[in-house]
Coordinates of C-alpha atoms in Angstrom, one line a residue:
M1 CA -240.1 1.1 -242.0
S2 CA -242.7 2.5 -239.6
V3 CA -244.4 5.8 -240.2
R4 CA -242.6 7.2 -237.1
Q5 CA -239.2 6.1 -238.6
L6 CA -240.1 7.6 -242.0
S7 CA -241.1 10.9 -240.4
L8 CA -237.8 11.1 -238.4
A9 CA -235.8 10.3 -241.6
L10 CA -237.5 13.1 -243.5
V11 CA -236.9 15.6 -240.7
L12 CA -233.3 14.7 -240.4
G13 CA -232.9 15.0 -244.2
I14 CA -234.5 18.4 -244.3
R15 CA -232.3 19.7 -241.4
A16 CA -229.1 18.3 -243.1
A17 CA -230.1 20.1 -246.4
L18 CA -230.7 23.3 -244.6
A19 CA -227.4 23.1 -242.7
A20 CA -225.4 22.4 -245.8
P21 CA -223.5 25.4 -247.3
F22 CA -225.2 26.9 -250.3
L23 CA -222.2 26.2 -252.5
S24 CA -221.2 22.6 -252.6
A25 CA -217.5 22.1 -251.9
R26 CA -215.3 20.0 -254.1
Q27 CA -213.3 17.2 -252.5
D28 CA -210.0 19.1 -253.2
V29 CA -211.0 22.4 -251.6
D30 CA -208.9 23.4 -248.6
P31 CA -211.3 23.2 -245.5
A32 CA -210.0 26.5 -244.2
V33 CA -210.8 28.2 -247.5
Q34 CA -214.3 26.5 -247.6
S35 CA -215.0 27.7 -244.0
L36 CA -214.3 31.3 -245.1
I37 CA -216.7 30.9 -248.1
D38 CA -219.4 29.4 -245.8
A39 CA -218.9 32.1 -243.2
A40 CA -219.8 34.8 -245.7
G41 CA -223.4 33.6 -245.7
E42 CA -225.8 32.5 -248.5
W43 CA -224.5 32.6 -252.0
P44 CA -226.8 33.0 -255.1
Q45 CA -226.6 30.5 -257.9
Y46 CA -223.8 31.5 -260.3
N47 CA -224.5 31.2 -264.0
A48 CA -221.6 31.6 -266.3
P49 CA -222.3 34.5 -268.8
D50 CA -222.6 34.1 -272.5
L51 CA -219.3 34.2 -274.3
K52 CA -220.6 37.1 -276.5
R53 CA -222.0 39.2 -273.7
D54 CA -221.4 43.0 -273.6
I55 CA -220.1 44.6 -270.4
T56 CA -222.5 47.3 -269.5
E57 CA -221.5 47.8 -265.8
W58 CA -218.3 46.9 -264.1
L59 CA -216.2 47.7 -261.1
A60 CA -212.4 48.5 -260.6
I61 CA -211.1 48.6 -257.0
G62 CA -207.8 48.2 -255.1
D63 CA -204.7 50.2 -254.5
S64 CA -202.5 52.6 -256.4
F65 CA -201.6 50.0 -259.0
A66 CA -205.2 50.0 -260.0
A67 CA -205.7 53.8 -259.5
G68 CA -202.9 54.5 -261.9
I69 CA -201.3 57.2 -259.8
S70 CA -199.7 59.9 -261.9
A71 CA -199.9 58.1 -265.2
D72 CA -198.9 60.4 -266.8
V73 CA -199.7 64.1 -266.3
P74 CA -201.8 66.2 -263.9
N75 CA -204.5 66.9 -266.5
D76 CA -205.2 63.1 -266.6
Q77 CA -206.3 63.0 -263.0
L78 CA -209.8 61.7 -262.5
N79 CA -210.0 61.9 -258.7
Y80 CA -207.7 63.9 -256.4
E81 CA -208.4 62.2 -253.1
C82 CA -207.6 58.7 -254.4
S83 CA -205.2 59.8 -257.2
R84 CA -207.1 57.9 -259.9
F85 CA -205.8 58.7 -263.4
K86 CA -207.0 58.3 -267.0
Q87 CA -204.0 56.2 -267.9
S88 CA -204.7 53.6 -265.2
Y89 CA -205.2 50.1 -266.5
P90 CA -208.9 50.0 -265.6
N91 CA -209.7 53.3 -267.4
Q92 CA -207.7 52.1 -270.4
M93 CA -209.7 48.9 -270.4
N94 CA -212.9 50.9 -270.3
E95 CA -211.9 52.9 -273.4
N96 CA -210.4 50.0 -275.3
K97 CA -212.5 48.9 -278.3
D98 CA -211.6 45.3 -277.6
F99 CA -213.4 45.4 -274.3
P100 CA -216.8 43.9 -274.9
G101 CA -219.6 46.5 -275.1
F102 CA -219.6 50.2 -275.7
S103 CA -217.8 52.7 -273.5
T104 CA -220.3 55.5 -274.2
S105 CA -223.2 53.6 -272.6
R106 CA -221.2 51.5 -270.1
K107 CA -221.4 52.3 -266.3
F108 CA -217.8 52.2 -265.0
I109 CA -217.5 52.3 -261.2
F110 CA -213.9 53.2 -260.5
G111 CA -213.3 52.9 -256.7
A112 CA -209.6 52.1 -256.5
C113 CA -207.7 54.3 -254.1
T114 CA -204.0 55.0 -253.8
G115 CA -202.6 53.7 -250.5
A116 CA -205.4 51.3 -249.9
K117 CA -204.7 48.2 -247.9
I118 CA -206.9 45.1 -247.5
D119 CA -208.9 46.6 -244.6
D120 CA -209.5 49.8 -246.6
V121 CA -210.9 47.9 -249.5
R122 CA -213.3 46.1 -247.1
K123 CA -214.4 49.3 -245.4
E124 CA -214.6 51.7 -248.3
Q125 CA -214.7 50.1 -251.7
V126 CA -217.3 47.4 -251.7
E127 CA -220.4 49.1 -250.1
T128 CA -223.5 47.9 -251.9
G129 CA -226.0 50.3 -253.5
D130 CA -226.3 52.7 -256.4
P131 CA -223.0 54.4 -257.2
V132 CA -222.3 58.1 -257.5
L133 CA -219.5 57.8 -260.0
T134 CA -217.8 61.0 -258.9
D135 CA -217.6 60.0 -255.2
D136 CA -214.2 59.2 -253.7
H137 CA -215.6 55.8 -252.7
P138 CA -218.6 55.0 -254.9
K139 CA -220.9 52.1 -254.1
I140 CA -220.5 49.0 -256.3
G141 CA -223.8 49.0 -258.2
K142 CA -224.6 45.8 -260.0
P143 CA -221.3 44.9 -261.8
Q144 CA -220.9 42.1 -264.2
I145 CA -217.2 41.9 -263.6
G146 CA -214.6 43.5 -261.3
T147 CA -210.9 43.9 -261.2
V148 CA -208.8 44.3 -258.0
S149 CA -205.1 45.0 -257.2
I150 CA -204.5 44.4 -253.5
A151 CA -202.0 43.3 -250.9
G152 CA -198.9 45.3 -251.9
N153 CA -199.4 47.9 -249.2
D154 CA -200.1 45.2 -246.6
L155 CA -196.7 43.7 -247.5
G156 CA -195.0 47.1 -246.9
F157 CA -194.3 48.2 -250.5
G158 CA -193.8 51.8 -249.5
D159 CA -191.5 50.9 -246.6
I160 CA -189.3 48.7 -248.8
V161 CA -189.0 51.4 -251.5
N162 CA -188.0 54.1 -249.0
A163 CA -185.7 52.0 -246.8
C164 CA -183.8 50.4 -249.7
L165 CA -183.9 53.0 -252.6
Y166 CA -184.5 56.6 -251.5
R167 CA -184.1 56.8 -247.7
W168 CA -186.2 60.0 -247.4
G169 CA -186.7 61.4 -243.9
F170 CA -184.8 61.3 -240.7
S171 CA -186.0 57.7 -239.9
P172 CA -186.1 55.9 -243.3
G173 CA -186.0 52.4 -241.8
D174 CA -183.5 49.5 -242.3
C175 CA -183.5 47.9 -245.7
N176 CA -182.5 44.4 -244.6
E177 CA -185.2 44.4 -241.9
V178 CA -188.1 45.5 -244.1
L179 CA -187.1 43.0 -246.8
K180 CA -186.9 40.2 -244.2
R181 CA -190.3 41.2 -242.7
A182 CA -192.0 41.0 -246.1
R183 CA -190.2 37.7 -246.9
D184 CA -191.3 36.2 -243.6
M185 CA -194.9 37.1 -244.3
L186 CA -194.8 35.5 -247.7
D187 CA -192.9 32.3 -246.6
D188 CA -195.0 31.8 -243.5
P189 CA -195.8 28.0 -243.2
G190 CA -199.1 28.9 -241.6
K191 CA -200.1 31.0 -244.6
V192 CA -201.6 33.8 -242.5
F193 CA -201.0 36.4 -245.2
M194 CA -202.5 34.1 -247.9
F195 CA -205.7 33.5 -245.9
K196 CA -206.0 37.3 -245.3
V197 CA -206.0 37.6 -249.1
V198 CA -208.5 34.8 -249.4
E199 CA -210.8 36.4 -246.9
I200 CA -210.9 39.8 -248.7
L201 CA -211.5 38.1 -252.1
V202 CA -214.4 36.2 -250.5
H203 CA -215.8 39.4 -249.1
I204 CA -215.6 41.2 -252.5
M205 CA -217.2 38.3 -254.4
H206 CA -220.0 37.9 -251.8
R207 CA -220.8 41.6 -251.8
A208 CA -220.8 41.8 -255.6
R209 CA -222.8 38.6 -256.2
S210 CA -225.4 39.8 -253.8
Q211 CA -226.0 42.5 -256.4
N212 CA -225.3 40.4 -259.5
P213 CA -225.2 36.6 -259.1
D214 CA -223.1 36.3 -262.3
F215 CA -220.3 38.6 -261.2
Q216 CA -216.7 37.6 -262.1
L217 CA -213.5 38.9 -260.4
Y218 CA -210.2 39.4 -262.1
V219 CA -207.3 39.7 -259.6
T220 CA -204.2 41.4 -261.0
G221 CA -200.6 40.6 -259.8
Y222 CA -197.7 43.1 -259.4
I223 CA -194.7 43.8 -261.7
R224 CA -191.0 43.2 -261.1
F225 CA -189.2 46.5 -261.1
W226 CA -185.8 45.5 -262.2
N227 CA -183.5 43.9 -264.7
D228 CA -181.7 42.1 -261.9
Q229 CA -178.9 40.5 -264.0
D230 CA -177.1 43.4 -265.7
T231 CA -174.3 44.9 -263.6
Q232 CA -174.5 48.5 -264.9
C233 CA -176.5 49.6 -261.9
N234 CA -174.2 48.1 -259.3
D235 CA -172.5 51.5 -258.6
I236 CA -175.7 53.6 -258.8
T237 CA -177.5 55.0 -255.8
W238 CA -180.7 57.1 -255.8
I239 CA -180.3 58.5 -252.3
S240 CA -180.5 62.3 -252.1
W241 CA -180.7 62.6 -248.3
P242 CA -177.5 62.8 -246.3
H243 CA -177.7 59.1 -245.3
E244 CA -175.3 56.3 -245.9
K245 CA -175.6 55.2 -249.6
I246 CA -177.3 52.0 -250.7
Y247 CA -176.4 50.9 -254.2
L248 CA -178.6 49.1 -256.8
T249 CA -176.6 45.9 -256.8
T250 CA -177.8 42.8 -258.5
T251 CA -178.3 41.3 -255.0
L252 CA -180.7 44.1 -253.9
R253 CA -182.6 44.0 -257.2
Q254 CA -182.9 40.2 -257.1
D255 CA -184.2 40.4 -253.5
M256 CA -186.9 43.0 -254.5
N257 CA -187.9 41.1 -257.6
S258 CA -188.2 37.8 -255.6
L259 CA -190.7 39.5 -253.3
V260 CA -192.9 40.5 -256.3
I261 CA -192.7 36.9 -257.6
K262 CA -193.6 35.5 -254.1
L263 CA -196.5 37.9 -253.7
N264 CA -197.9 37.0 -257.1
N265 CA -197.6 33.3 -256.1
V266 CA -199.6 34.0 -253.0
L267 CA -202.2 35.8 -254.9
R268 CA -202.4 33.1 -257.5
E269 CA -202.6 30.4 -254.7
A270 CA -205.5 32.3 -253.1
V271 CA -207.4 32.6 -256.4
E272 CA -206.9 29.0 -257.3
A273 CA -207.9 27.8 -253.9
L274 CA -211.2 29.8 -254.1
S275 CA -211.9 28.9 -257.7
R276 CA -212.2 25.2 -256.8
S277 CA -215.6 25.9 -255.2
L278 CA -216.3 29.5 -256.2
P279 CA -216.2 29.7 -260.0
G280 CA -215.8 33.0 -261.8
I281 CA -212.5 34.3 -260.1
Y282 CA -209.3 34.5 -262.1
F283 CA -205.7 35.6 -261.6
V284 CA -203.9 37.9 -264.2
D285 CA -200.2 38.5 -264.4
E286 CA -199.3 37.9 -268.0
F287 CA -198.4 41.6 -268.4
D288 CA -195.3 41.2 -266.3
A289 CA -193.3 39.6 -269.1
K290 CA -194.2 42.6 -271.4
F291 CA -192.1 44.8 -269.1
D292 CA -188.9 43.0 -270.2
G293 CA -186.6 45.6 -271.7
H294 CA -188.6 48.4 -270.0
R295 CA -187.7 47.9 -266.3
F296 CA -185.2 49.9 -264.2
C297 CA -181.5 48.9 -264.8
E298 CA -181.9 47.5 -268.3
K299 CA -178.6 47.5 -270.2
E300 CA -178.1 50.9 -271.7
D301 CA -175.6 52.4 -274.2
D302 CA -174.8 55.1 -271.6
P303 CA -174.6 53.6 -268.1
K304 CA -175.0 57.1 -266.6
Y305 CA -178.7 56.9 -267.7
H306 CA -179.4 54.8 -264.6
E307 CA -178.7 57.8 -262.4
N308 CA -181.8 59.5 -263.8
P309 CA -183.8 56.9 -265.7
I310 CA -186.7 59.0 -266.9
D311 CA -187.0 58.4 -270.7
S312 CA -190.1 56.9 -272.2
H313 CA -188.5 53.5 -272.8
T314 CA -188.5 53.0 -269.0
W315 CA -192.0 52.1 -267.9
F316 CA -191.6 52.9 -264.2
I317 CA -191.7 56.3 -262.6
H318 CA -188.4 57.6 -261.1
Y319 CA -188.5 60.4 -258.6
N320 CA -187.3 62.8 -261.3
S321 CA -189.7 61.6 -263.9
P322 CA -191.5 64.7 -265.4
Y323 CA -194.9 65.5 -263.9
E324 CA -195.3 69.2 -263.5
N325 CA -193.0 72.2 -263.4
P326 CA -191.9 72.7 -259.8
S327 CA -193.3 75.9 -258.2
T328 CA -190.6 76.0 -255.5
A329 CA -187.8 78.3 -256.3
G330 CA -184.4 76.7 -257.0
A331 CA -185.7 73.2 -257.0
S332 CA -184.1 70.8 -259.5
N333 CA -185.4 67.5 -258.3
L334 CA -188.1 66.0 -256.0
Y335 CA -185.9 66.0 -252.9
E336 CA -185.3 69.8 -253.3
Q337 CA -189.0 70.4 -254.2
V338 CA -190.2 68.7 -251.0
I339 CA -187.8 70.1 -248.5
N340 CA -188.0 73.6 -250.0
A341 CA -191.8 73.4 -249.7
L342 CA -191.8 72.1 -246.1
V343 CA -188.7 73.9 -244.6
P344 CA -188.7 77.7 -245.1
P345 CA -185.3 79.4 -245.2
V346 CA -184.1 80.8 -241.8
D347 CA -181.3 83.4 -241.2
G348 CA -180.2 82.9 -244.8
K349 CA -179.9 79.1 -244.5
S350 CA -181.5 77.0 -247.2
A351 CA -183.8 74.1 -246.5
S352 CA -180.9 71.7 -247.5
D353 CA -178.5 73.5 -245.1
Q354 CA -181.0 73.2 -242.2
V355 CA -181.6 69.5 -242.9
N356 CA -177.9 68.7 -243.1
E357 CA -177.4 70.6 -239.7
A358 CA -180.2 68.6 -238.1
M359 CA -178.8 65.3 -239.4
A360 CA -175.4 66.2 -238.0
A361 CA -176.9 67.2 -234.6
G362 CA -179.1 64.1 -234.5
D363 CA -182.3 66.1 -233.7
G364 CA -183.9 66.2 -237.2
A365 CA -187.1 64.4 -236.2
T366 CA -187.6 66.9 -233.3
R367 CA -186.7 70.0 -235.3
F368 CA -188.6 69.0 -238.4
P369 CA -191.3 66.4 -237.5
Q370 CA -192.8 66.9 -241.0
L371 CA -189.7 65.1 -242.4
A372 CA -189.3 62.5 -239.7
T373 CA -190.8 59.6 -241.7
P374 CA -192.3 59.2 -245.2
E375 CA -195.8 59.0 -243.7
A376 CA -195.2 62.3 -241.9
T377 CA -193.9 63.9 -245.1
E378 CA -196.9 62.7 -247.1
Q379 CA -199.4 64.1 -244.6
A380 CA -197.5 67.4 -244.5
L381 CA -197.6 67.7 -248.3
K382 CA -201.3 67.0 -248.3
D383 CA -201.9 69.7 -245.6
L384 CA -199.8 72.1 -247.6
A385 CA -201.7 71.3 -250.8
A386 CA -205.0 71.8 -249.0
S387 CA -203.9 75.4 -248.1
N388 CA -202.3 76.2 -251.4
P389 CA -203.9 74.6 -254.5
E390 CA -200.9 75.5 -256.6
L391 CA -199.0 72.8 -254.8
N392 CA -201.6 70.1 -255.4
F393 CA -199.0 68.3 -257.6
L394 CA -196.6 67.7 -254.7
P395 CA -198.3 64.9 -252.8
V396 CA -198.9 62.9 -256.0
T397 CA -195.3 63.5 -257.1
W398 CA -194.2 62.1 -253.7
I399 CA -196.4 59.0 -253.8
R400 CA -196.1 58.1 -257.5
V401 CA -192.5 56.9 -257.5
M402 CA -192.0 53.2 -258.6
H403 CA -195.4 52.9 -260.2
P404 CA -195.9 52.1 -263.8
K405 CA -196.3 54.8 -266.5
G406 CA -199.2 54.8 -268.9
A407 CA -197.3 52.6 -271.4
G408 CA -197.0 49.9 -268.7
Y409 CA -200.6 50.2 -267.7
T410 CA -201.5 49.6 -271.4
E411 CA -200.0 46.1 -271.2
M412 CA -202.0 45.5 -268.0
S413 CA -205.2 46.6 -269.7
N414 CA -204.6 44.4 -272.7
A415 CA -203.9 41.3 -270.5
V416 CA -207.0 41.7 -268.4
I417 CA -209.2 42.3 -271.4
Q418 CA -207.8 39.1 -273.0
K419 CA -208.6 37.2 -269.8
V420 CA -212.2 38.6 -269.7
R421 CA -212.8 37.6 -273.3
Q422 CA -211.1 34.2 -272.7
F423 CA -213.0 33.1 -269.6
S424 CA -216.7 33.4 -269.6
A425 CA -218.0 29.9 -269.0
T426 CA -217.7 27.8 -265.9
G427 CA -214.7 25.6 -266.2
A428 CA -214.2 26.5 -269.8
E429 CA -212.5 29.2 -271.8
A430 CA -213.1 30.7 -275.2
A431 CA -210.4 29.9 -277.7
P432 CA -207.8 32.7 -277.5
P433 CA -206.6 34.1 -280.8
P434 CA -203.6 32.3 -282.2
P435 CA -200.4 33.9 -281.1
P436 CA -198.3 35.7 -283.7
P437 CA -195.3 33.9 -285.0
P438 CA -192.3 34.6 -282.7
P439 CA -189.8 37.2 -284.0
P440 CA -186.4 35.9 -285.0
P441 CA -184.0 35.8 -282.0
P442 CA -181.9 38.9 -281.7
P443 CA -178.2 38.5 -282.4
P444 CA -176.2 37.8 -279.2
P445 CA -174.9 41.0 -277.6
P446 CA -171.2 41.8 -278.2
P447 CA -169.0 40.9 -275.2
P448 CA -168.6 43.8 -272.9
G449 CA -165.5 45.9 -273.5
P450 CA -163.1 47.3 -271.0
S451 CA -164.3 50.0 -268.7
K452 CA -161.0 51.0 -267.0
G453 CA -157.6 52.0 -268.2
L454 CA -154.0 52.7 -266.9
T455 CA -151.1 54.4 -268.7
V456 CA -147.5 54.1 -267.4
M457 CA -145.3 56.9 -268.6
L458 CA -141.7 58.0 -268.3
Q459 CA -141.7 61.5 -266.9
Q460 CA -138.6 63.7 -267.4
V461 CA -138.3 67.0 -265.6
L462 CA -135.5 69.3 -266.8
F463 CA -134.1 71.5 -264.1
E464 CA -131.3 74.0 -264.4
I465 CA -129.0 71.4 -263.0
G466 CA -130.1 68.6 -265.2
P467 CA -132.9 66.0 -265.8
E468 CA -134.8 63.9 -263.3
N469 CA -136.7 60.8 -264.4
D470 CA -139.8 59.2 -262.8
W471 CA -142.3 56.5 -263.6
V472 CA -145.8 58.0 -263.4
F473 CA -149.1 56.1 -263.4
Y474 CA -152.3 57.7 -264.8
T475 CA -155.9 56.4 -265.1
N476 CA -157.6 56.9 -268.4
N477 CA -160.6 55.9 -270.5
P478 CA -160.1 52.7 -272.5
G479 CA -158.9 53.4 -276.0
S480 CA -157.3 56.7 -275.1
T481 CA -154.0 57.9 -273.5
A482 CA -153.9 60.0 -270.4
D483 CA -152.9 63.6 -271.1
P484 CA -150.8 65.0 -268.2
C485 CA -151.2 68.6 -269.4
P486 CA -152.5 71.0 -268.5
D487 CA -152.6 69.4 -265.0
P488 CA -149.9 66.9 -264.3
N489 CA -151.6 65.7 -261.1
G490 CA -155.1 65.5 -262.6
A491 CA -155.4 61.8 -263.1
K492 CA -152.1 60.8 -261.6
V493 CA -152.3 57.9 -259.1
K494 CA -148.6 57.2 -258.5
E495 CA -145.1 58.6 -259.1
V496 CA -141.9 56.7 -258.6
D497 CA -138.3 57.9 -258.9
T498 CA -136.4 55.7 -261.4
S499 CA -132.9 56.9 -260.3
Y500 CA -131.8 56.3 -264.0
D501 CA -131.0 58.8 -266.7
Y502 CA -133.1 57.2 -269.5
N503 CA -133.5 58.6 -273.0
I504 CA -137.0 60.2 -272.9
D505 CA -137.5 59.4 -276.6
D506 CA -136.7 55.7 -276.2
P507 CA -138.0 54.7 -272.7
P508 CA -137.5 51.1 -271.3
F509 CA -140.2 49.1 -269.7
P510 CA -140.7 49.7 -266.0
S511 CA -139.0 47.1 -263.7
G512 CA -140.3 46.0 -260.3
D513 CA -143.5 45.7 -258.3
F514 CA -145.6 48.9 -257.9
D515 CA -148.5 49.2 -255.5
V516 CA -151.0 51.5 -257.0
R517 CA -154.6 52.6 -256.0
L518 CA -156.9 52.4 -259.0
Y519 CA -160.6 53.1 -259.0
D520 CA -160.9 52.7 -255.3
Q521 CA -159.1 49.3 -255.4
D522 CA -155.6 48.3 -254.2
C523 CA -153.8 47.0 -257.3
K524 CA -150.2 45.9 -258.1
Y525 CA -148.4 46.5 -261.4
S526 CA -145.4 44.1 -261.9
S527 CA -142.8 43.9 -264.7
D528 CA -139.3 42.4 -265.0
G529 CA -138.3 45.2 -267.4
N530 CA -138.3 42.9 -270.4
G531 CA -141.9 43.4 -271.3
P532 CA -145.1 45.4 -270.5
G533 CA -145.9 43.3 -267.5
K534 CA -149.1 42.6 -265.7
L535 CA -151.7 44.3 -263.5
S536 CA -153.4 42.6 -260.6
C537 CA -156.6 44.0 -258.9
P538 CA -159.2 42.4 -256.6
G539 CA -161.3 40.0 -258.5
N540 CA -159.1 40.4 -261.6
D541 CA -155.6 39.2 -260.8
N542 CA -154.2 38.5 -264.3
I543 CA -154.6 41.7 -266.5
E544 CA -152.1 41.5 -269.4
C545 CA -150.7 44.9 -270.1
K546 CA -149.4 45.9 -273.6
E547 CA -146.6 48.0 -275.0
H548 CA -147.9 51.4 -275.8
G549 CA -147.8 52.2 -279.6
D550 CA -145.9 55.4 -278.9
R551 CA -143.2 53.9 -276.7
K552 CA -140.6 54.3 -279.5
G553 CA -140.4 56.7 -282.4
G554 CA -140.6 60.0 -280.7
G555 CA -144.1 59.7 -279.3
G556 CA -143.3 61.7 -276.2
K557 CA -145.1 64.9 -275.4
T558 CA -143.2 67.9 -274.2
N559 CA -145.2 70.8 -272.7
L560 CA -145.0 73.4 -270.1
C561 CA -147.8 72.9 -267.5
D562 CA -148.8 76.5 -267.1
G563 CA -149.5 77.6 -263.6
Q564 CA -148.4 74.3 -262.1
V565 CA -144.5 74.5 -262.2
A566 CA -141.8 77.0 -262.4
I567 CA -141.2 78.5 -265.8
S568 CA -137.6 77.3 -266.0
W569 CA -138.7 73.7 -265.6
R570 CA -139.7 71.5 -268.6
Y571 CA -141.8 68.4 -268.3
S572 CA -141.6 65.6 -270.9
Y573 CA -143.9 62.5 -270.9
H574 CA -143.5 59.4 -273.0
P575 CA -146.0 56.5 -272.7
A576 CA -144.5 53.1 -272.3
V577 CA -147.3 50.7 -271.2
Y578 CA -151.1 50.6 -271.1
C579 CA -153.5 48.2 -269.4
E580 CA -157.2 47.9 -270.0
W581 CA -159.8 45.8 -268.1

């Protein structure tokens, strides 16, 4: 090779080396992901930290799931503007003795902010420089590790909650539309949403590693809200506004849970795609399984609990979950607190009366723009709180709904700490502690009992001119018999003239087909008169009825129904048949 050829080869080799990205890409890295990594600029050499290192400075950023909004009381608030709370999972991590290092000397940069989207994190939460820890948006310092919860608001978390569950405001949105919009974003074959997540994670990593080359990032997933199999919630609605009701059916709950699963899969895919050429980034969602038994719509001894699920065993915040005593007169729930605060009484009309009138007239958004949309209501509450500090609790009370309580954030904290202790070396992991032996499986639940009942009675009315017999149908709770007195019409669903003079103390079985409206369903009771017969209802067309234990032997009940009939009449009732399903 000539000197000229050798010189040219050296020049070309140097140029090629300079043009190559600082991080070498593995063969299995998505070229689109690698281009985002390369576009960020130069990357310092990453050296995996020692397994026994102490965490002396770290960063927590992201949205309300990282800020820990309203978990659990106002006195726990660390920052008002961003609604950061002591019971948030990052703050619980920082104070946990299992987190490597010492909380008394550790610098904890807590920049997560309620309502933050991806662009907000980019603009406000990853500015380099020395942090002022009390700032709304502190600079990131030189963190060894960071946590981030992001993308839920970009997916439309708030829109879904309002359109499908609460329907606050005059324009609450369409549930099916917001669910479809979110699903389309997550199922997009072009993966636009996933690459948006990749881009923000690259930006966070690059900013942090420019300050500390050994920075690691732990990306947390989201949590499924519902037990989506049990049917107790199927007839429950949480809508207080005078809108058409939406019920918490298994279908709706499964739709919402599936979005959380899909979002977590997108986050995991983004993290795994980056980690192939950018070591030191991890995904954490092991805490989701810990919420089993503590979600909304778990099976309860009293199904009415689902109307107001605020006890401590439920780890999510309902709109009536206690936070602070309302300061608005007469308010008994969040709906009343909000409208009473934003709509003053006029001409003796309450806030609720005025809202109902505006709904009926169709001009609610014009008359009350502060209630037009959830966003308008949120801003109006913030403006009100700014002018009246005693109402500072209202904006937080409004936004906190459907977020975890402190007990739930504890499980998030534990899961992230375990992952921090587990992964500290490139491509390797510290051996996790052996899992405890599994508890013995619980006994299978007893089969569900009947929830509806029907009693068929022979009714005899004694007039001055003689008796009149009728078959009467009453709804009742399973295991009990309907009591026609003191109100013969209270639970009565049908009355049929028998045209026969039966012995009230020894009634026959009814004979014939009887159409009867039961529990908002059109049912039919049928008997040939030789037995107790059957009941047929939609979805349950073969309900075997039984002879009532009091049909013979003087089990009839004779009473005057005071205030209901003339004093000279006497009503007698004798049960003949009961049906339960």
